[in-house]
Structures are given as C-alpha cells and as structure tokens.
C-alpha cells in the first residue's frame, strides 16, 4: 500500500532519517571550539567600531542641549562628591543620575570636545554587547527545551545573538544620539542584573558554593540599583526577573505561590490585603498623574494606546528590515482614533494578541524563543502603553531588541538544517558561517551609512524632514538647525511650514517654529518685523501650548523692543519669559538670562528716567538695581530668586540697609512658611503611609475627588471621610476635606460651616482660611472674604496662590460697592 512505501518522502523511515541528519548537522554546525568563538566576538567588536567610526565629530543635536549641554550641574569645576551629588538635582532627578555623571566626566576629561562624548557612547555600546553575550550564555545553559545543539556550544550561540543585536542600524539612535546614552546605560545595568540572577539561580540549583551564589545575587542587586539610577524603564526589571524565574527555574511558580497563600495564616492575608490597598492607592494616584500629562498632547490616552499597537508592529518590521531609508528621528504617524481608523489598527491588535498567544502556547517547547519574545514586549510596556510620551522613537528598541535578537537567532539556528536538503554537513557548515559573517558585515555597512546623516545638525534634521514631510516637529527642528547655522531665510520658511502643519495639534512644533522665525528676523536685524510677527504668532498660541520654548521667544521679543527703544514693552516681555521659565523642568538657564536682561533694561531705564512697572516712580528709584528687581520678584512670589538677588546686593554694598531688612523679613517668613508647608503636605503623608484605618480612609477620600471621576467614587470617598472623622474628629484636614466635598455639591453654607470646624480645631491653618475666603466670595460676603484672605496670607506669606489671592483682595478693596456689601 502507498502508506507503507518506505520511499515516500513522508514515510516514518524518511522522517527518522531527517531527524538523525538534523541532529548530526547541529552537532557539526555548533561544535566550535572556544577560541574560534572568541575570535568571532573580536570580529563583531571590530565591525561595531568600524560602523560607528564616522560619528566621533557629530555635533550635539536637539535634546542634547537642554539635557546636558546647557545643564549647569554638568559644568562643575571638579568631580568632587558634592558636585556629583548635585547631579541628582537636575530636572531628570535621581532616576538618571548615572548618565548625568558620565556627561560631567566627559566634560572634565575632554574639556568639552565632542569626541569624548561619542567615545563614551561607543564604549557603553560595546559593554552592552559583552553583557548580551553574558546574558545569552547563562540563559542557554539554564534552558531545557530540546536545543541540545545550542547547549553544546552556548558561547558561540550567545555571540551570534549579541552580533545580531549590536550591529543592527536601529541602535544608531541610542549610540550616535548623545543624550540617548541614558537608554544604553540603563540597558547595560538591566541586562547585567538579569544575567547575574540567572547565573546565581543556576549555581544555587547545582548546589555550588554558597559564597558564589550570594556574590551573584549581590551583583544582581547592585546592577538593579544602577538601572534604577539610569532611566525609568528599569521599573520593568522586577517583572522580567519574575518571568525569568518562571521560564527557566520554577515553571509552576504561580501555582506554588497560590498554594503557599492558601495555607498561610490570617495575618499574612491581612498584610497582603494592606499591600493591595496601598498598591491601589499608589496606582490610582499614578494614573491620575499620567492622565494629567495628556493636557499638553494632541492625542488622548486611549488614542495613544490604540496607536501603540501599530507602532509595536512597525518596530518589529524595522528590526527585521532595518534599511537606512526607514530610519529617522521623526516619523509621520497617523493617530488611531478607533479600532478601524486607520484600518490597520485592529489587525495590529489582533497580531499582537496572536503573538502573545504563541508565546504562552509554546513556552515549554521553545523556552528561549518565547522568552525572547516576552522580553521584547515587556520592555516596551513603559514607553508603548499609556505613559504620555511621544508616540514613536527608535532608541526605545535598544533594550527590547535584545529579546528580539535572542528569539530570531534561536529560530534561525533551529531551522537552518531543514533548509539545505541532503547536502553534506560540511557544506552546510561552511555556508552557515559565511552567511552569518555576510549578515554581520551587511548590518555594519548599513549602520555606517545611517551614521553618515549625523555629520551635522542640518543633515540629521533634513533627513528627518525628508522622511516625514508632514511631521511638524521634523520641520520645526529643521528650522532651528537652519537658524543655528546662519541660514535665516530657510529657517523662516521652515518655521512657517512647521506652524502651518502643527496648527492646533502639535504644540511643541508651534512654539519651536515661532522661536526659529523670531530668532532669524532678529539676526537679520529686522526688529520691527520680529515684533509684529511675535505679536501675531503669540496671539494664536494653541490652547494647551508647550511652554518649553516660550522663555526664549519672549527674551528675543524683549531684545527686539530694546533695540527699538521700547523699554516698557521689553520689561513686560522679560517678565513673561520669567513666568514661562518657571513652568519648565529645567528653568535655571532661562531664569538667569531673564535676570540679566532685566539688569540691562533697568540700567537704560535709569538713564532715561522711565517708570517700568507703572507705579508712578521712576525706576529703580532709591533702590539698587538688584534690590529693585528682587522687590519685583517678591510681588510675583518668587522668593528664592528674590533672596538670591538680595544676597548679591548685600555683598556688593554692605551699607544697603533695604536689602538687609528684606532678607531679615524673608527669613522670618520662611520659618512661618515651613509650618504651613508641613500642613499642606498631609495628603501625601496619608497616601505614603496608609497603614492605619484613619490614614487609609483619608488617602482614599482624597483620591476619590480626582477630577473626572464619577459621582459613585465621590460618594464612596465621602463615606470613607465620614468614617475617618468618626475615628479622629479632631483633625483639621478631615473637616476641610469635608468642606470641599460639600462645596462640590454647590452647598456653600454647609461648606463654610465645615471650614469653620476645621479652624476651630486649628485656628492657624492658612489653607482653611483661604478656602473660607473663597467660599465667602461665592456668598457675596466680600468683607468677610477679605478678612479670611488676609489672615491666610499672614499665616502663609509664601503660599503658591499668593498672587491670585492678592489680586482678589485688590479687586474687592478698589470697588466701594463690594467693600460695603453684606452677606
């Protein structure tokens, strides 16, 4: 019968023969000695160096400037402990302290030469390559999924994974783009941490020396700390470690945990419940924070989540086909407004769900392949879900692509023998070695060609603009690049194009375009045009504009007015620049420039006898210039800036009694402010320590008033608040929060009564007095409102709402009808 025909290609004997041939081929293909494997690693390192050899003179671009070029802390005169500690105070905070330290070291060692910055980036990339070898090597030795050919030569397998990863042109955005060393440093620590964990668990299972096991775990912990101090993406490290444990060491991890919990005593369940409650409070607060971040975006949280499905699929295609023509700093990307708009949204979601199913389904059969896939998706969670970041950047693939390379190389390794039919093992081995070397050589050439566009700011921004011609930010960046390189007419043209493309939807591009236009007109000495265009463009700012570039716009406008002799307008523009600088993450540079501009304007006003602040007195009057500016800052409640200026004035002129008196008054007020600030921070205290019935109830009650949440949550929150008041009725915060809940229902008189109960508990509670003043205004009790406002400011001179409260007091007192009004 046909089924018994042993010559059939589908007969049992044929399949057995093919399987035997496959095993023999794997044995020959991967049975390479250690020296040959190390030689291959050296070849890969040389290819990496050659691929990035044309980047050492590439200038800083875009985010490089506000991240470290203009960051004053990086430009410290030494590398003392205090200077290094100060780097945790940048707008990145301690979460990126290690990368900021490396920038400071580069600046010190290289004296500002960009070569040293690029050299450091390349060294970090090479270290990451070694770390990938280390990780893959340990994973391979721990895997037990039938890949015996790989287990025979884990070093060679690991080197192939590292080669595919490190030479991919996609990595140029993390290596050549200086500021993105933050991603590569975080990846270095992240990869090393997981590798040491795998090594430690392997040694523990093999019952090796306890000291060696503990040393591995210590290295894992230290690497984890390094990752946490490099970039926020390290938040996924615990999840990756948990997955690693489940994939390679404890397959039934979840069942074991559940089994232990079922047998645990009630106290354990109580602690667990408290932990869940705490996590819920933190998560809800974090969600609220993330939701607020979308105010400055031209897409919603849901739209971003839908769009990221298409972005992740595109990321996969980019890793598989990384041609330089597809790589760019910017990309034209339509936002997904629904599952069917654009039509590719739903297929992308289905594709991702299918890939997720494959990972779970074939977890046991192909541990390394599925682990690599899960690594890829897990490390995209932070930047490719609901965090209000930009939609797409290639450097985000740096860490996730480690898992992708692991999966692809493993799949190729398992499939190669089936592609060559009955050819001799030696021929196939030669073909495979040549094939891998050709692939690595091709990837290094593509990386070199991609790096060619990084030769200057115009080339990289022009490349992005050509590949994403409808992207307003790409156009705005090109306008800035033209302006920085003296091509002012081109800068103006691209600036207007960026504004037109981004009008009403891309907030950052609008302001960047305005900046480029005004700056170019200033450089062309067309000061009248600069003022006119600034007035027009600033009047048409989008509703939720990006304030980052506005200080520079207003300082340019101030300079134009100064050139035209309009000192009052110049003064007003500098004040606007200062206001917007305060809204930036890193305001120091713009605030310093604003103060310097005020000094120049005030000196000119003094010579010309001009009243800048419209108070009827020629400025600066009898005050020194520094003292006058400090007094103006105090009117704006900018106490720290005022203190800095007054200190300078006192040092410059020790007989300046006015500055000394103001400083003394500031010191007195600061002591008062500290008392009120401690009371203002009680909400954070409840949320950070919800370990009692009262604190937990208060934390949830505060959370339930989150704007946009349904009335059901508010009603639950108010019940929890009433429960808290039953526990501790003598807490002013609880009564004031009750007043806010009542006020939310438009019940003004009960809100006033609750506020007065808070003041009965704590008569010196500024926040309660200010709330009372606001509530009394709603009842048209203006004299009572003024009394409450003044008492609130007396108790808390530095309160953040001081300017608006003073404005309300002034408006009431200047209107006789209001001052005599009765409730």
PDB file of N, CA and C in Angstrom, residues 285-333:
ATOM      1  N   UNK A 285      -3.212  57.094  42.085  1.00  0.00           N
ATOM      2  CA  UNK A 285      -2.515  58.381  42.037  1.00  0.00           C
ATOM      3  C   UNK A 285      -1.629  58.496  40.812  1.00  0.00           C
ATOM      4  N   UNK A 286      -0.956  57.402  40.463  1.00  0.00           N
ATOM      5  CA  UNK A 286      -0.104  57.398  39.274  1.00  0.00           C
ATOM      6  C   UNK A 286      -0.938  57.571  38.012  1.00  0.00           C
ATOM      7  N   UNK A 287      -2.078  56.890  37.959  1.00  0.00           N
ATOM      8  CA  UNK A 287      -2.961  57.021  36.794  1.00  0.00           C
ATOM      9  C   UNK A 287      -3.441  58.457  36.646  1.00  0.00           C
ATOM     10  N   UNK A 288      -3.771  59.074  37.769  1.00  0.00           N
ATOM     11  CA  UNK A 288      -4.196  60.473  37.742  1.00  0.00           C
ATOM     12  C   UNK A 288      -3.085  61.369  37.208  1.00  0.00           C
ATOM     13  N   UNK A 289      -1.863  61.106  37.651  1.00  0.00           N
ATOM     14  CA  UNK A 289      -0.710  61.882  37.182  1.00  0.00           C
ATOM     15  C   UNK A 289      -0.496  61.689  35.679  1.00  0.00           C
ATOM     16  N   UNK A 290      -0.609  60.448  35.221  1.00  0.00           N
ATOM     17  CA  UNK A 290      -0.426  60.167  33.797  1.00  0.00           C
ATOM     18  C   UNK A 290      -1.522  60.827  32.960  1.00  0.00           C
ATOM     19  N   UNK A 291      -2.733  60.772  33.466  1.00  0.00           N
ATOM     20  CA  UNK A 291      -3.853  61.367  32.735  1.00  0.00           C
ATOM     21  C   UNK A 291      -3.668  62.870  32.592  1.00  0.00           C
ATOM     22  N   UNK A 292      -3.146  63.511  33.633  1.00  0.00           N
ATOM     23  CA  UNK A 292      -2.904  64.954  33.573  1.00  0.00           C
ATOM     24  C   UNK A 292      -1.844  65.290  32.534  1.00  0.00           C
ATOM     25  N   UNK A 293      -0.925  64.361  32.260  1.00  0.00           N
ATOM     26  CA  UNK A 293       0.134  64.612  31.286  1.00  0.00           C
ATOM     27  C   UNK A 293      -0.366  64.758  29.873  1.00  0.00           C
ATOM     28  N   UNK A 294      -1.590  64.315  29.593  1.00  0.00           N
ATOM     29  CA  UNK A 294      -2.124  64.402  28.233  1.00  0.00           C
ATOM     30  C   UNK A 294      -2.679  65.788  27.911  1.00  0.00           C
ATOM     31  N   UNK A 295      -2.680  66.677  28.895  1.00  0.00           N
ATOM     32  CA  UNK A 295      -3.174  68.036  28.643  1.00  0.00           C
ATOM     33  C   UNK A 295      -2.335  68.748  27.586  1.00  0.00           C
ATOM     34  N   UNK A 296      -1.047  68.412  27.491  1.00  0.00           N
ATOM     35  CA  UNK A 296      -0.161  69.058  26.530  1.00  0.00           C
ATOM     36  C   UNK A 296       0.060  68.210  25.283  1.00  0.00           C
ATOM     37  N   UNK A 297      -0.730  67.152  25.115  1.00  0.00           N
ATOM     38  CA  UNK A 297      -0.600  66.288  23.945  1.00  0.00           C
ATOM     39  C   UNK A 297      -1.775  66.485  22.991  1.00  0.00           C
ATOM     40  N   UNK A 298      -1.545  66.148  21.732  1.00  0.00           N
ATOM     41  CA  UNK A 298      -2.625  66.262  20.758  1.00  0.00           C
ATOM     42  C   UNK A 298      -3.299  64.913  20.538  1.00  0.00           C
ATOM     43  N   UNK A 299      -3.211  64.041  21.526  1.00  0.00           N
ATOM     44  CA  UNK A 299      -3.906  62.757  21.488  1.00  0.00           C
ATOM     45  C   UNK A 299      -4.284  62.386  22.914  1.00  0.00           C
ATOM     46  N   UNK A 300      -5.290  61.531  23.044  1.00  0.00           N
ATOM     47  CA  UNK A 300      -5.755  61.097  24.360  1.00  0.00           C
ATOM     48  C   UNK A 300      -5.037  59.810  24.770  1.00  0.00           C
ATOM     49  N   UNK A 301      -5.274  59.401  26.014  1.00  0.00           N
ATOM     50  CA  UNK A 301      -4.647  58.173  26.497  1.00  0.00           C
ATOM     51  C   UNK A 301      -5.111  56.965  25.671  1.00  0.00           C
ATOM     52  N   UNK A 302      -6.417  56.896  25.386  1.00  0.00           N
ATOM     53  CA  UNK A 302      -6.939  55.780  24.599  1.00  0.00           C
ATOM     54  C   UNK A 302      -6.364  55.797  23.182  1.00  0.00           C
ATOM     55  N   UNK A 303      -6.284  56.981  22.581  1.00  0.00           N
ATOM     56  CA  UNK A 303      -5.723  57.083  21.237  1.00  0.00           C
ATOM     57  C   UNK A 303      -4.265  56.636  21.211  1.00  0.00           C
ATOM     58  N   UNK A 304      -3.527  56.996  22.238  1.00  0.00           N
ATOM     59  CA  UNK A 304      -2.125  56.569  22.279  1.00  0.00           C
ATOM     60  C   UNK A 304      -2.025  55.054  22.403  1.00  0.00           C
ATOM     61  N   UNK A 305      -2.858  54.476  23.256  1.00  0.00           N
ATOM     62  CA  UNK A 305      -2.826  53.033  23.461  1.00  0.00           C
ATOM     63  C   UNK A 305      -3.153  52.300  22.163  1.00  0.00           C
ATOM     64  N   UNK A 306      -4.159  52.765  21.440  1.00  0.00           N
ATOM     65  CA  UNK A 306      -4.513  52.144  20.164  1.00  0.00           C
ATOM     66  C   UNK A 306      -3.394  52.310  19.142  1.00  0.00           C
ATOM     67  N   UNK A 307      -2.807  53.499  19.111  1.00  0.00           N
ATOM     68  CA  UNK A 307      -1.748  53.774  18.140  1.00  0.00           C
ATOM     69  C   UNK A 307      -0.521  52.915  18.399  1.00  0.00           C
ATOM     70  N   UNK A 308      -0.232  52.651  19.670  1.00  0.00           N
ATOM     71  CA  UNK A 308       0.963  51.886  20.003  1.00  0.00           C
ATOM     72  C   UNK A 308       0.904  50.453  19.470  1.00  0.00           C
ATOM     73  N   UNK A 309      -0.286  49.919  19.251  1.00  0.00           N
ATOM     74  CA  UNK A 309      -0.379  48.586  18.644  1.00  0.00           C
ATOM     75  C   UNK A 309       0.266  48.603  17.261  1.00  0.00           C
ATOM     76  N   UNK A 310      -0.029  49.643  16.482  1.00  0.00           N
ATOM     77  CA  UNK A 310       0.581  49.767  15.151  1.00  0.00           C
ATOM     78  C   UNK A 310       2.062  50.073  15.259  1.00  0.00           C
ATOM     79  N   UNK A 311       2.432  50.878  16.252  1.00  0.00           N
ATOM     80  CA  UNK A 311       3.842  51.235  16.434  1.00  0.00           C
ATOM     81  C   UNK A 311       4.681  49.999  16.749  1.00  0.00           C
ATOM     82  N   UNK A 312       4.194  49.124  17.627  1.00  0.00           N
ATOM     83  CA  UNK A 312       4.950  47.934  18.008  1.00  0.00           C
ATOM     84  C   UNK A 312       5.132  47.007  16.805  1.00  0.00           C
ATOM     85  N   UNK A 313       4.087  46.842  15.999  1.00  0.00           N
ATOM     86  CA  UNK A 313       4.222  46.026  14.783  1.00  0.00           C
ATOM     87  C   UNK A 313       5.250  46.648  13.843  1.00  0.00           C
ATOM     88  N   UNK A 314       5.229  47.969  13.755  1.00  0.00           N
ATOM     89  CA  UNK A 314       6.222  48.654  12.914  1.00  0.00           C
ATOM     90  C   UNK A 314       7.625  48.479  13.477  1.00  0.00           C
ATOM     91  N   UNK A 315       7.765  48.508  14.796  1.00  0.00           N
ATOM     92  CA  UNK A 315       9.058  48.257  15.430  1.00  0.00           C
ATOM     93  C   UNK A 315       9.603  46.882  15.002  1.00  0.00           C
ATOM     94  N   UNK A 316       8.727  45.871  15.015  1.00  0.00           N
ATOM     95  CA  UNK A 316       9.151  44.520  14.635  1.00  0.00           C
ATOM     96  C   UNK A 316       9.635  44.506  13.187  1.00  0.00           C
ATOM     97  N   UNK A 317       8.875  45.170  12.316  1.00  0.00           N
ATOM     98  CA  UNK A 317       9.289  45.211  10.902  1.00  0.00           C
ATOM     99  C   UNK A 317      10.612  45.954  10.740  1.00  0.00           C
ATOM    100  N   UNK A 318      10.826  46.963  11.559  1.00  0.00           N
ATOM    101  CA  UNK A 318      12.063  47.742  11.468  1.00  0.00           C
ATOM    102  C   UNK A 318      13.267  46.912  11.889  1.00  0.00           C
ATOM    103  N   UNK A 319      13.099  46.084  12.908  1.00  0.00           N
ATOM    104  CA  UNK A 319      14.190  45.217  13.345  1.00  0.00           C
ATOM    105  C   UNK A 319      14.503  44.146  12.304  1.00  0.00           C
ATOM    106  N   UNK A 320      13.465  43.696  11.590  1.00  0.00           N
ATOM    107  CA  UNK A 320      13.677  42.672  10.572  1.00  0.00           C
ATOM    108  C   UNK A 320      14.224  43.259   9.267  1.00  0.00           C
ATOM    109  N   UNK A 321      13.898  44.509   8.972  1.00  0.00           N
ATOM    110  CA  UNK A 321      14.326  45.148   7.726  1.00  0.00           C
ATOM    111  C   UNK A 321      14.816  46.573   8.050  1.00  0.00           C
ATOM    112  N   UNK A 322      16.005  46.683   8.665  1.00  0.00           N
ATOM    113  CA  UNK A 322      16.489  47.990   9.164  1.00  0.00           C
ATOM    114  C   UNK A 322      17.247  48.800   8.117  1.00  0.00           C
ATOM    115  N   UNK A 323      16.623  49.055   6.991  1.00  0.00           N
ATOM    116  CA  UNK A 323      17.281  49.840   5.958  1.00  0.00           C
ATOM    117  C   UNK A 323      17.378  51.304   6.394  1.00  0.00           C
ATOM    118  N   UNK A 324      18.492  51.988   6.103  1.00  0.00           N
ATOM    119  CA  UNK A 324      18.630  53.407   6.480  1.00  0.00           C
ATOM    120  C   UNK A 324      17.497  54.280   5.969  1.00  0.00           C
ATOM    121  N   UNK A 325      16.892  53.910   4.842  1.00  0.00           N
ATOM    122  CA  UNK A 325      15.786  54.704   4.294  1.00  0.00           C
ATOM    123  C   UNK A 325      14.557  54.668   5.196  1.00  0.00           C
ATOM    124  N   UNK A 326      14.496  53.690   6.117  1.00  0.00           N
ATOM    125  CA  UNK A 326      13.356  53.573   7.032  1.00  0.00           C
ATOM    126  C   UNK A 326      13.652  54.179   8.392  1.00  0.00           C
ATOM    127  N   UNK A 327      14.907  54.539   8.636  1.00  0.00           N
ATOM    128  CA  UNK A 327      15.319  55.050   9.946  1.00  0.00           C
ATOM    129  C   UNK A 327      15.294  56.564   9.955  1.00  0.00           C
ATOM    130  N   UNK A 328      14.801  57.132  11.048  1.00  0.00           N
ATOM    131  CA  UNK A 328      14.697  58.594  11.129  1.00  0.00           C
ATOM    132  C   UNK A 328      14.470  59.004  12.580  1.00  0.00           C
ATOM    133  N   UNK A 329      14.798  60.269  12.862  1.00  0.00           N
ATOM    134  CA  UNK A 329      14.482  60.809  14.182  1.00  0.00           C
ATOM    135  C   UNK A 329      12.987  61.051  14.348  1.00  0.00           C
ATOM    136  N   UNK A 330      12.312  61.324  13.244  1.00  0.00           N
ATOM    137  CA  UNK A 330      10.880  61.609  13.271  1.00  0.00           C
ATOM    138  C   UNK A 330      10.168  60.734  12.247  1.00  0.00           C
ATOM    139  N   UNK A 331       8.879  60.473  12.498  1.00  0.00           N
ATOM    140  CA  UNK A 331       8.096  59.637  11.586  1.00  0.00           C
ATOM    141  C   UNK A 331       6.697  60.228  11.441  1.00  0.00           C
ATOM    142  N   UNK A 332       6.161  60.149  10.235  1.00  0.00           N
ATOM    143  CA  UNK A 332       4.762  60.513  10.022  1.00  0.00           C
ATOM    144  C   UNK A 332       3.898  59.365  10.505  1.00  0.00           C
ATOM    145  N   UNK A 333       3.072  59.636  11.477  1.00  0.00           N
ATOM    146  CA  UNK A 333       2.276  58.568  12.067  1.00  0.00           C
ATOM    147  C   UNK A 333       0.866  59.077  12.350  1.00  0.00           C
TER     148      UNK A 333
END
